[in-house]
Amino acid sequence: MIDLDPQASLSELCGLYAEKDVTWEDTVLPFIYDPALEGGLESKVQSTYWDGLDVIPAHNYLHDAEFHLPTAQKTQENFEFWSVLRKGIEPLRAQYDYIILDTAPSLSYMTLNGLMAADSMVMPLVPESLDFISSVSFWSLFAEVANGFVEHEVDKTYDFVSVLLSRVDYGTTSSAPVVRSWSQRAYGDWLHTIEIPASSVMSNGALAFSTVFDLSRAETVAKTLARVKQPMVDYCKWIDDQYVAQWRAGQ
């Protein structure tokens, strides 16, 4: 996993605290400054307490990339600000089944790098009106910005784009049914049928910097835990199935 969000939430869920365990030199930022960096992004990979799950963490200094990339675009001949990260992760592809890029929710230069490096995209969406409006604005802005360099990326495609409703409140006063219908009209086949329900399990886990997979049955009601955990497992399996089918077809 590569954390591209200066808030570093992903890094902290992996047990690395941005203000204590991570410096800017541990992030992708040195590579953004110098793509010829010795060891490349591979030198920034750290193991986590999850077996087989590695991470390149984030730090709030990642904001500096938002100044460096546009400056380099103006001053360096043949520089492509949107493709720096894609070139950086290329050597890592042979080492991992999946490389997950976690971006900030805003359309920053680093987010654009993540989107252009990705083979597929997943957007979690809380079914609230403001979140829905923000998501539509995000895609509109992405399309507008991408028009500025699309001529250089004529072969760019995505295996799939998936919008996943998350923290869905099924209460009688919830706005989820209305926003779900908006999302169905706006995103069509992009909107996945799996939904992640809202639960105090998630809130309590976030307070403890834990994921739902860290919680034991002794710490919460087993049925409540399963209600949140199972859709996540099902969604991950769906993603895995997409690529297993591709790998088999390519053999």
PDB file of C-alpha atoms in Angstrom:
ATOM      1  CA  MET A   1       0.000   0.000   0.000  1.00  0.00           C
ATOM      2  CA  ILE A   2       1.153   3.520  -0.756  1.00  0.00           C
ATOM      3  CA  ASP A   3      -0.260   6.321   1.370  1.00  0.00           C
ATOM      4  CA  LEU A   4      -0.520   9.528  -0.657  1.00  0.00           C
ATOM      5  CA  ASP A   5      -2.721  11.418   1.799  1.00  0.00           C
ATOM      6  CA  PRO A   6      -0.860  13.946   4.002  1.00  0.00           C
ATOM      7  CA  GLN A   7      -3.329  13.148   6.790  1.00  0.00           C
ATOM      8  CA  ALA A   8      -1.700   9.682   6.882  1.00  0.00           C
ATOM      9  CA  SER A   9      -4.767   7.814   8.167  1.00  0.00           C
ATOM     10  CA  LEU A  10      -3.798   4.662   6.284  1.00  0.00           C
ATOM     11  CA  SER A  11      -0.298   4.762   7.753  1.00  0.00           C
ATOM     12  CA  GLU A  12      -1.677   5.063  11.265  1.00  0.00           C
ATOM     13  CA  LEU A  13      -4.034   2.132  10.725  1.00  0.00           C
ATOM     14  CA  CYS A  14      -0.906   0.164   9.791  1.00  0.00           C
ATOM     15  CA  GLY A  15       0.681   1.079  13.122  1.00  0.00           C
ATOM     16  CA  LEU A  16       2.891   3.934  11.895  1.00  0.00           C
ATOM     17  CA  TYR A  17       2.140   7.292  13.488  1.00  0.00           C
ATOM     18  CA  ALA A  18       3.042  10.189  11.231  1.00  0.00           C
ATOM     19  CA  GLU A  19       4.265  12.510  13.968  1.00  0.00           C
ATOM     20  CA  LYS A  20       6.291   9.840  15.755  1.00  0.00           C
ATOM     21  CA  ASP A  21       7.357   6.997  13.470  1.00  0.00           C
ATOM     22  CA  VAL A  22       7.506   8.642  10.044  1.00  0.00           C
ATOM     23  CA  THR A  23       9.562  11.449   8.527  1.00  0.00           C
ATOM     24  CA  TRP A  24       9.135  12.980   5.091  1.00  0.00           C
ATOM     25  CA  GLU A  25      12.113  10.909   3.932  1.00  0.00           C
ATOM     26  CA  ASP A  26      10.120   7.707   4.576  1.00  0.00           C
ATOM     27  CA  THR A  27       7.397   8.737   2.112  1.00  0.00           C
ATOM     28  CA  VAL A  28       7.205   8.977  -1.677  1.00  0.00           C
ATOM     29  CA  LEU A  29       8.309  12.620  -1.458  1.00  0.00           C
ATOM     30  CA  PRO A  30      12.067  12.031  -1.999  1.00  0.00           C
ATOM     31  CA  PHE A  31      11.183  10.162  -5.208  1.00  0.00           C
ATOM     32  CA  ILE A  32       8.870  12.976  -6.297  1.00  0.00           C
ATOM     33  CA  TYR A  33      11.775  15.385  -5.841  1.00  0.00           C
ATOM     34  CA  ASP A  34      14.244  13.083  -7.603  1.00  0.00           C
ATOM     35  CA  PRO A  35      12.911  10.195  -9.747  1.00  0.00           C
ATOM     36  CA  ALA A  36      16.519   9.001 -10.095  1.00  0.00           C
ATOM     37  CA  LEU A  37      16.595   8.349  -6.337  1.00  0.00           C
ATOM     38  CA  GLU A  38      18.859   5.418  -5.485  1.00  0.00           C
ATOM     39  CA  GLY A  39      16.711   2.390  -4.726  1.00  0.00           C
ATOM     40  CA  GLY A  40      13.590   4.125  -6.034  1.00  0.00           C
ATOM     41  CA  LEU A  41      10.306   3.653  -4.210  1.00  0.00           C
ATOM     42  CA  GLU A  42      11.378   0.154  -3.229  1.00  0.00           C
ATOM     43  CA  SER A  43      13.720   1.721  -0.684  1.00  0.00           C
ATOM     44  CA  LYS A  44      10.723   3.334   1.055  1.00  0.00           C
ATOM     45  CA  VAL A  45       8.714   0.159   1.606  1.00  0.00           C
ATOM     46  CA  GLN A  46       8.129  -0.825   5.241  1.00  0.00           C
ATOM     47  CA  SER A  47       6.585  -3.980   6.654  1.00  0.00           C
ATOM     48  CA  THR A  48       3.478  -3.812   8.850  1.00  0.00           C
ATOM     49  CA  TYR A  49       2.087  -6.025  11.582  1.00  0.00           C
ATOM     50  CA  TRP A  50      -0.052  -7.673   8.891  1.00  0.00           C
ATOM     51  CA  ASP A  51       1.816 -10.594   7.322  1.00  0.00           C
ATOM     52  CA  GLY A  52       2.396  -9.937   3.622  1.00  0.00           C
ATOM     53  CA  LEU A  53       1.167  -6.341   3.813  1.00  0.00           C
ATOM     54  CA  ASP A  54       3.770  -3.616   3.271  1.00  0.00           C
ATOM     55  CA  VAL A  55       3.330   0.133   3.189  1.00  0.00           C
ATOM     56  CA  ILE A  56       5.017   3.306   2.053  1.00  0.00           C
ATOM     57  CA  PRO A  57       3.713   5.692   4.718  1.00  0.00           C
ATOM     58  CA  ALA A  58       2.618   9.300   4.478  1.00  0.00           C
ATOM     59  CA  HIS A  59       3.540  12.443   6.383  1.00  0.00           C
ATOM     60  CA  ASN A  60       2.024  15.908   6.415  1.00  0.00           C
ATOM     61  CA  TYR A  61       5.059  17.142   4.460  1.00  0.00           C
ATOM     62  CA  LEU A  62       3.561  15.424   1.411  1.00  0.00           C
ATOM     63  CA  HIS A  63       1.837  18.758   0.861  1.00  0.00           C
ATOM     64  CA  ASP A  64       5.179  19.972  -0.502  1.00  0.00           C
ATOM     65  CA  ALA A  65       4.588  17.890  -3.631  1.00  0.00           C
ATOM     66  CA  GLU A  66       1.737  20.261  -4.495  1.00  0.00           C
ATOM     67  CA  PHE A  67       4.324  23.007  -4.995  1.00  0.00           C
ATOM     68  CA  HIS A  68       7.112  20.941  -6.520  1.00  0.00           C
ATOM     69  CA  LEU A  69       5.164  19.175  -9.277  1.00  0.00           C
ATOM     70  CA  PRO A  70       3.661  22.257 -10.990  1.00  0.00           C
ATOM     71  CA  THR A  71       6.996  24.056 -10.708  1.00  0.00           C
ATOM     72  CA  ALA A  72       8.810  21.126 -12.313  1.00  0.00           C
ATOM     73  CA  GLN A  73       6.185  21.033 -15.069  1.00  0.00           C
ATOM     74  CA  LYS A  74       7.015  24.628 -15.954  1.00  0.00           C
ATOM     75  CA  THR A  75      10.788  24.456 -15.635  1.00  0.00           C
ATOM     76  CA  GLN A  76      11.805  20.931 -16.732  1.00  0.00           C
ATOM     77  CA  GLU A  77      11.633  19.972 -20.381  1.00  0.00           C
ATOM     78  CA  ASN A  78       9.482  16.909 -21.161  1.00  0.00           C
ATOM     79  CA  PHE A  79       8.412  16.618 -17.515  1.00  0.00           C
ATOM     80  CA  GLU A  80       5.027  14.932 -17.012  1.00  0.00           C
ATOM     81  CA  PHE A  81       3.754  15.764 -13.540  1.00  0.00           C
ATOM     82  CA  TRP A  82       0.971  13.174 -13.725  1.00  0.00           C
ATOM     83  CA  SER A  83       3.207  10.175 -14.488  1.00  0.00           C
ATOM     84  CA  VAL A  84       5.940  10.428 -11.839  1.00  0.00           C
ATOM     85  CA  LEU A  85       4.349   7.930  -9.460  1.00  0.00           C
ATOM     86  CA  ARG A  86       3.388   5.517 -12.240  1.00  0.00           C
ATOM     87  CA  LYS A  87       7.011   5.231 -13.302  1.00  0.00           C
ATOM     88  CA  GLY A  88       8.053   4.838  -9.682  1.00  0.00           C
ATOM     89  CA  ILE A  89       5.813   1.874  -8.896  1.00  0.00           C
ATOM     90  CA  GLU A  90       6.676  -0.014 -12.078  1.00  0.00           C
ATOM     91  CA  PRO A  91       9.558  -1.972 -10.445  1.00  0.00           C
ATOM     92  CA  LEU A  92       7.248  -2.889  -7.541  1.00  0.00           C
ATOM     93  CA  ARG A  93       4.629  -4.564  -9.716  1.00  0.00           C
ATOM     94  CA  ALA A  94       6.572  -7.812  -9.966  1.00  0.00           C
ATOM     95  CA  GLN A  95       6.851  -8.054  -6.181  1.00  0.00           C
ATOM     96  CA  TYR A  96       3.187  -7.752  -5.174  1.00  0.00           C
ATOM     97  CA  ASP A  97      -0.175  -9.163  -6.181  1.00  0.00           C
ATOM     98  CA  TYR A  98      -1.764  -5.768  -5.539  1.00  0.00           C
ATOM     99  CA  ILE A  99      -0.527  -2.239  -4.993  1.00  0.00           C
ATOM    100  CA  ILE A 100      -3.150  -0.066  -3.307  1.00  0.00           C
ATOM    101  CA  LEU A 101      -2.807   3.704  -3.629  1.00  0.00           C
ATOM    102  CA  ASP A 102      -4.674   5.658  -0.964  1.00  0.00           C
ATOM    103  CA  THR A 103      -5.159   9.264  -2.039  1.00  0.00           C
ATOM    104  CA  ALA A 104      -6.555  12.349  -0.387  1.00  0.00           C
ATOM    105  CA  PRO A 105     -10.248  13.005  -1.178  1.00  0.00           C
ATOM    106  CA  SER A 106      -9.327  16.219  -3.002  1.00  0.00           C
ATOM    107  CA  LEU A 107      -8.049  16.425  -6.574  1.00  0.00           C
ATOM    108  CA  SER A 108      -4.458  17.350  -5.784  1.00  0.00           C
ATOM    109  CA  TYR A 109      -1.347  16.796  -7.891  1.00  0.00           C
ATOM    110  CA  MET A 110      -0.597  13.703  -5.826  1.00  0.00           C
ATOM    111  CA  THR A 111      -4.138  12.409  -6.269  1.00  0.00           C
ATOM    112  CA  LEU A 112      -3.783  12.866 -10.025  1.00  0.00           C
ATOM    113  CA  ASN A 113      -0.551  10.895  -9.876  1.00  0.00           C
ATOM    114  CA  GLY A 114      -2.370   8.127  -8.052  1.00  0.00           C
ATOM    115  CA  LEU A 115      -5.264   8.077 -10.517  1.00  0.00           C
ATOM    116  CA  MET A 116      -2.944   7.958 -13.508  1.00  0.00           C
ATOM    117  CA  ALA A 117      -0.822   5.212 -11.936  1.00  0.00           C
ATOM    118  CA  ALA A 118      -3.835   3.047 -11.087  1.00  0.00           C
ATOM    119  CA  ASP A 119      -5.247   0.210 -13.182  1.00  0.00           C
ATOM    120  CA  SER A 120      -8.634   0.524 -11.480  1.00  0.00           C
ATOM    121  CA  MET A 121     -10.372   2.924  -9.119  1.00  0.00           C
ATOM    122  CA  VAL A 122     -12.508   2.505  -6.006  1.00  0.00           C
ATOM    123  CA  MET A 123     -14.383   5.450  -4.503  1.00  0.00           C
ATOM    124  CA  PRO A 124     -15.975   4.940  -1.073  1.00  0.00           C
ATOM    125  CA  LEU A 125     -19.065   7.122  -0.814  1.00  0.00           C
ATOM    126  CA  VAL A 126     -21.038   7.918   2.327  1.00  0.00           C
ATOM    127  CA  PRO A 127     -24.688   8.224   1.210  1.00  0.00           C
ATOM    128  CA  GLU A 128     -25.226  11.761   2.455  1.00  0.00           C
ATOM    129  CA  SER A 129     -26.227  14.609   0.170  1.00  0.00           C
ATOM    130  CA  LEU A 130     -23.066  16.692   0.626  1.00  0.00           C
ATOM    131  CA  ASP A 131     -20.822  13.656   0.120  1.00  0.00           C
ATOM    132  CA  PHE A 132     -22.671  12.779  -3.075  1.00  0.00           C
ATOM    133  CA  ILE A 133     -22.399  16.328  -4.417  1.00  0.00           C
ATOM    134  CA  SER A 134     -18.682  16.360  -3.594  1.00  0.00           C
ATOM    135  CA  SER A 135     -18.169  13.065  -5.414  1.00  0.00           C
ATOM    136  CA  VAL A 136     -19.863  14.341  -8.568  1.00  0.00           C
ATOM    137  CA  SER A 137     -17.781  17.518  -8.416  1.00  0.00           C
ATOM    138  CA  PHE A 138     -14.637  15.411  -8.033  1.00  0.00           C
ATOM    139  CA  TRP A 139     -15.279  13.470 -11.235  1.00  0.00           C
ATOM    140  CA  SER A 140     -16.236  16.605 -13.148  1.00  0.00           C
ATOM    141  CA  LEU A 141     -13.044  18.336 -12.061  1.00  0.00           C
ATOM    142  CA  PHE A 142     -10.961  15.251 -12.848  1.00  0.00           C
ATOM    143  CA  ALA A 143     -12.387  15.146 -16.375  1.00  0.00           C
ATOM    144  CA  GLU A 144     -11.689  18.854 -16.825  1.00  0.00           C
ATOM    145  CA  VAL A 145      -8.104  18.639 -15.563  1.00  0.00           C
ATOM    146  CA  ALA A 146      -7.393  15.442 -17.504  1.00  0.00           C
ATOM    147  CA  ASN A 147      -8.306  17.220 -20.731  1.00  0.00           C
ATOM    148  CA  GLY A 148      -5.083  19.169 -20.290  1.00  0.00           C
ATOM    149  CA  PHE A 149      -2.893  16.103 -20.781  1.00  0.00           C
ATOM    150  CA  VAL A 150      -5.192  13.496 -22.351  1.00  0.00           C
ATOM    151  CA  GLU A 151      -3.338  13.789 -25.665  1.00  0.00           C
ATOM    152  CA  HIS A 152      -0.318  12.268 -23.912  1.00  0.00           C
ATOM    153  CA  GLU A 153      -2.391   9.425 -22.418  1.00  0.00           C
ATOM    154  CA  VAL A 154      -4.460   8.185 -25.349  1.00  0.00           C
ATOM    155  CA  ASP A 155      -3.950   4.547 -24.319  1.00  0.00           C
ATOM    156  CA  LYS A 156      -4.891   5.034 -20.655  1.00  0.00           C
ATOM    157  CA  THR A 157      -7.717   2.742 -19.557  1.00  0.00           C
ATOM    158  CA  TYR A 158      -9.064   1.347 -16.291  1.00  0.00           C
ATOM    159  CA  ASP A 159      -9.998  -2.258 -15.641  1.00  0.00           C
ATOM    160  CA  PHE A 160     -12.965  -1.028 -13.624  1.00  0.00           C
ATOM    161  CA  VAL A 161     -14.267   1.959 -11.684  1.00  0.00           C
ATOM    162  CA  SER A 162     -16.279   1.087  -8.587  1.00  0.00           C
ATOM    163  CA  VAL A 163     -18.280   3.332  -6.273  1.00  0.00           C
ATOM    164  CA  LEU A 164     -18.813   1.673  -2.892  1.00  0.00           C
ATOM    165  CA  LEU A 165     -21.453   2.984  -0.495  1.00  0.00           C
ATOM    166  CA  SER A 166     -19.926   3.059   2.973  1.00  0.00           C
ATOM    167  CA  ARG A 167     -21.206   3.878   6.464  1.00  0.00           C
ATOM    168  CA  VAL A 168     -24.735   3.312   5.206  1.00  0.00           C
ATOM    169  CA  ASP A 169     -27.400   4.146   7.785  1.00  0.00           C
ATOM    170  CA  TYR A 170     -30.442   1.895   7.352  1.00  0.00           C
ATOM    171  CA  GLY A 171     -32.533   3.789   9.912  1.00  0.00           C
ATOM    172  CA  THR A 172     -35.997   5.056   9.027  1.00  0.00           C
ATOM    173  CA  THR A 173     -34.885   8.703   9.048  1.00  0.00           C
ATOM    174  CA  SER A 174     -31.738   8.089   7.004  1.00  0.00           C
ATOM    175  CA  SER A 175     -31.115   9.914   3.735  1.00  0.00           C
ATOM    176  CA  ALA A 176     -29.385   6.807   2.346  1.00  0.00           C
ATOM    177  CA  PRO A 177     -32.314   5.623   0.146  1.00  0.00           C
ATOM    178  CA  VAL A 178     -32.547   9.011  -1.578  1.00  0.00           C
ATOM    179  CA  VAL A 179     -28.799   9.377  -2.075  1.00  0.00           C
ATOM    180  CA  ARG A 180     -28.583   5.763  -3.251  1.00  0.00           C
ATOM    181  CA  SER A 181     -31.101   6.530  -5.996  1.00  0.00           C
ATOM    182  CA  TRP A 182     -29.098   9.624  -6.984  1.00  0.00           C
ATOM    183  CA  SER A 183     -25.948   7.521  -7.099  1.00  0.00           C
ATOM    184  CA  GLN A 184     -27.624   4.878  -9.248  1.00  0.00           C
ATOM    185  CA  ARG A 185     -28.623   7.513 -11.788  1.00  0.00           C
ATOM    186  CA  ALA A 186     -25.252   9.271 -11.694  1.00  0.00           C
ATOM    187  CA  TYR A 187     -22.924   6.267 -11.657  1.00  0.00           C
ATOM    188  CA  GLY A 188     -24.932   3.451 -13.216  1.00  0.00           C
ATOM    189  CA  ASP A 189     -22.885   0.257 -13.367  1.00  0.00           C
ATOM    190  CA  TRP A 190     -20.071   1.890 -11.406  1.00  0.00           C
ATOM    191  CA  LEU A 191     -22.201   1.708  -8.242  1.00  0.00           C
ATOM    192  CA  HIS A 192     -21.558  -1.625  -6.563  1.00  0.00           C
ATOM    193  CA  THR A 193     -24.391  -3.636  -5.040  1.00  0.00           C
ATOM    194  CA  ILE A 194     -22.347  -4.377  -1.899  1.00  0.00           C
ATOM    195  CA  GLU A 195     -22.715  -1.753   0.835  1.00  0.00           C
ATOM    196  CA  ILE A 196     -20.788  -1.252   4.078  1.00  0.00           C
ATOM    197  CA  PRO A 197     -23.242  -0.511   6.913  1.00  0.00           C
ATOM    198  CA  ALA A 198     -22.718   2.165   9.528  1.00  0.00           C
ATOM    199  CA  SER A 199     -21.840   0.754  12.932  1.00  0.00           C
ATOM    200  CA  SER A 200     -20.442   1.773  16.287  1.00  0.00           C
ATOM    201  CA  VAL A 201     -17.896  -1.001  15.747  1.00  0.00           C
ATOM    202  CA  MET A 202     -16.290   1.118  13.038  1.00  0.00           C
ATOM    203  CA  SER A 203     -16.348   4.268  15.148  1.00  0.00           C
ATOM    204  CA  ASN A 204     -14.822   2.560  18.167  1.00  0.00           C
ATOM    205  CA  GLY A 205     -12.177   0.940  16.003  1.00  0.00           C
ATOM    206  CA  ALA A 206     -11.258   4.280  14.469  1.00  0.00           C
ATOM    207  CA  LEU A 207     -10.831   5.796  17.911  1.00  0.00           C
ATOM    208  CA  ALA A 208      -8.377   3.030  18.751  1.00  0.00           C
ATOM    209  CA  PHE A 209      -6.635   3.325  15.349  1.00  0.00           C
ATOM    210  CA  SER A 210      -7.797  -0.194  14.532  1.00  0.00           C
ATOM    211  CA  THR A 211      -9.566  -1.716  11.562  1.00  0.00           C
ATOM    212  CA  VAL A 212     -12.562  -4.004  11.813  1.00  0.00           C
ATOM    213  CA  PHE A 213     -10.174  -6.887  11.117  1.00  0.00           C
ATOM    214  CA  ASP A 214      -8.196  -6.077  14.270  1.00  0.00           C
ATOM    215  CA  LEU A 215     -11.194  -6.418  16.560  1.00  0.00           C
ATOM    216  CA  SER A 216     -11.813  -9.715  18.287  1.00  0.00           C
ATOM    217  CA  ARG A 217     -15.180 -11.225  19.058  1.00  0.00           C
ATOM    218  CA  ALA A 218     -14.435 -10.714  22.739  1.00  0.00           C
ATOM    219  CA  GLU A 219     -14.291  -6.957  22.209  1.00  0.00           C
ATOM    220  CA  THR A 220     -17.686  -6.593  20.610  1.00  0.00           C
ATOM    221  CA  VAL A 221     -20.869  -8.433  19.814  1.00  0.00           C
ATOM    222  CA  ALA A 222     -20.047 -11.119  17.249  1.00  0.00           C
ATOM    223  CA  LYS A 223     -23.168 -10.516  15.159  1.00  0.00           C
ATOM    224  CA  THR A 224     -22.506  -6.776  14.939  1.00  0.00           C
ATOM    225  CA  LEU A 225     -18.897  -7.369  13.963  1.00  0.00           C
ATOM    226  CA  ALA A 226     -19.871  -9.840  11.252  1.00  0.00           C
ATOM    227  CA  ARG A 227     -22.467  -7.426   9.837  1.00  0.00           C
ATOM    228  CA  VAL A 228     -19.713  -4.922   9.078  1.00  0.00           C
ATOM    229  CA  LYS A 229     -16.858  -7.286   8.342  1.00  0.00           C
ATOM    230  CA  GLN A 230     -18.599  -9.617   5.894  1.00  0.00           C
ATOM    231  CA  PRO A 231     -19.431  -6.961   3.249  1.00  0.00           C
ATOM    232  CA  MET A 232     -15.790  -5.858   3.309  1.00  0.00           C
ATOM    233  CA  VAL A 233     -14.641  -9.435   2.800  1.00  0.00           C
ATOM    234  CA  ASP A 234     -17.163  -9.875  -0.021  1.00  0.00           C
ATOM    235  CA  TYR A 235     -16.031  -6.680  -1.728  1.00  0.00           C
ATOM    236  CA  CYS A 236     -12.356  -7.633  -1.513  1.00  0.00           C
ATOM    237  CA  LYS A 237     -13.236 -11.035  -2.953  1.00  0.00           C
ATOM    238  CA  TRP A 238     -15.075  -9.342  -5.819  1.00  0.00           C
ATOM    239  CA  ILE A 239     -11.972  -7.287  -6.637  1.00  0.00           C
ATOM    240  CA  ASP A 240      -9.781 -10.366  -6.365  1.00  0.00           C
ATOM    241  CA  ASP A 241     -12.085 -12.293  -8.691  1.00  0.00           C
ATOM    242  CA  GLN A 242     -11.760  -9.578 -11.349  1.00  0.00           C
ATOM    243  CA  TYR A 243      -7.998  -9.931 -11.474  1.00  0.00           C
ATOM    244  CA  VAL A 244      -7.843 -13.693 -11.041  1.00  0.00           C
ATOM    245  CA  ALA A 245     -10.004 -13.954 -14.165  1.00  0.00           C
ATOM    246  CA  GLN A 246      -7.619 -11.622 -16.009  1.00  0.00           C
ATOM    247  CA  TRP A 247      -4.553 -13.545 -14.866  1.00  0.00           C
ATOM    248  CA  ARG A 248      -6.071 -16.823 -16.012  1.00  0.00           C
ATOM    249  CA  ALA A 249      -7.051 -15.333 -19.356  1.00  0.00           C
ATOM    250  CA  GLY A 250      -3.499 -14.088 -19.827  1.00  0.00           C
ATOM    251  CA  GLN A 251      -1.886 -17.474 -19.236  1.00  0.00           C
TER     252      GLN A 251
END
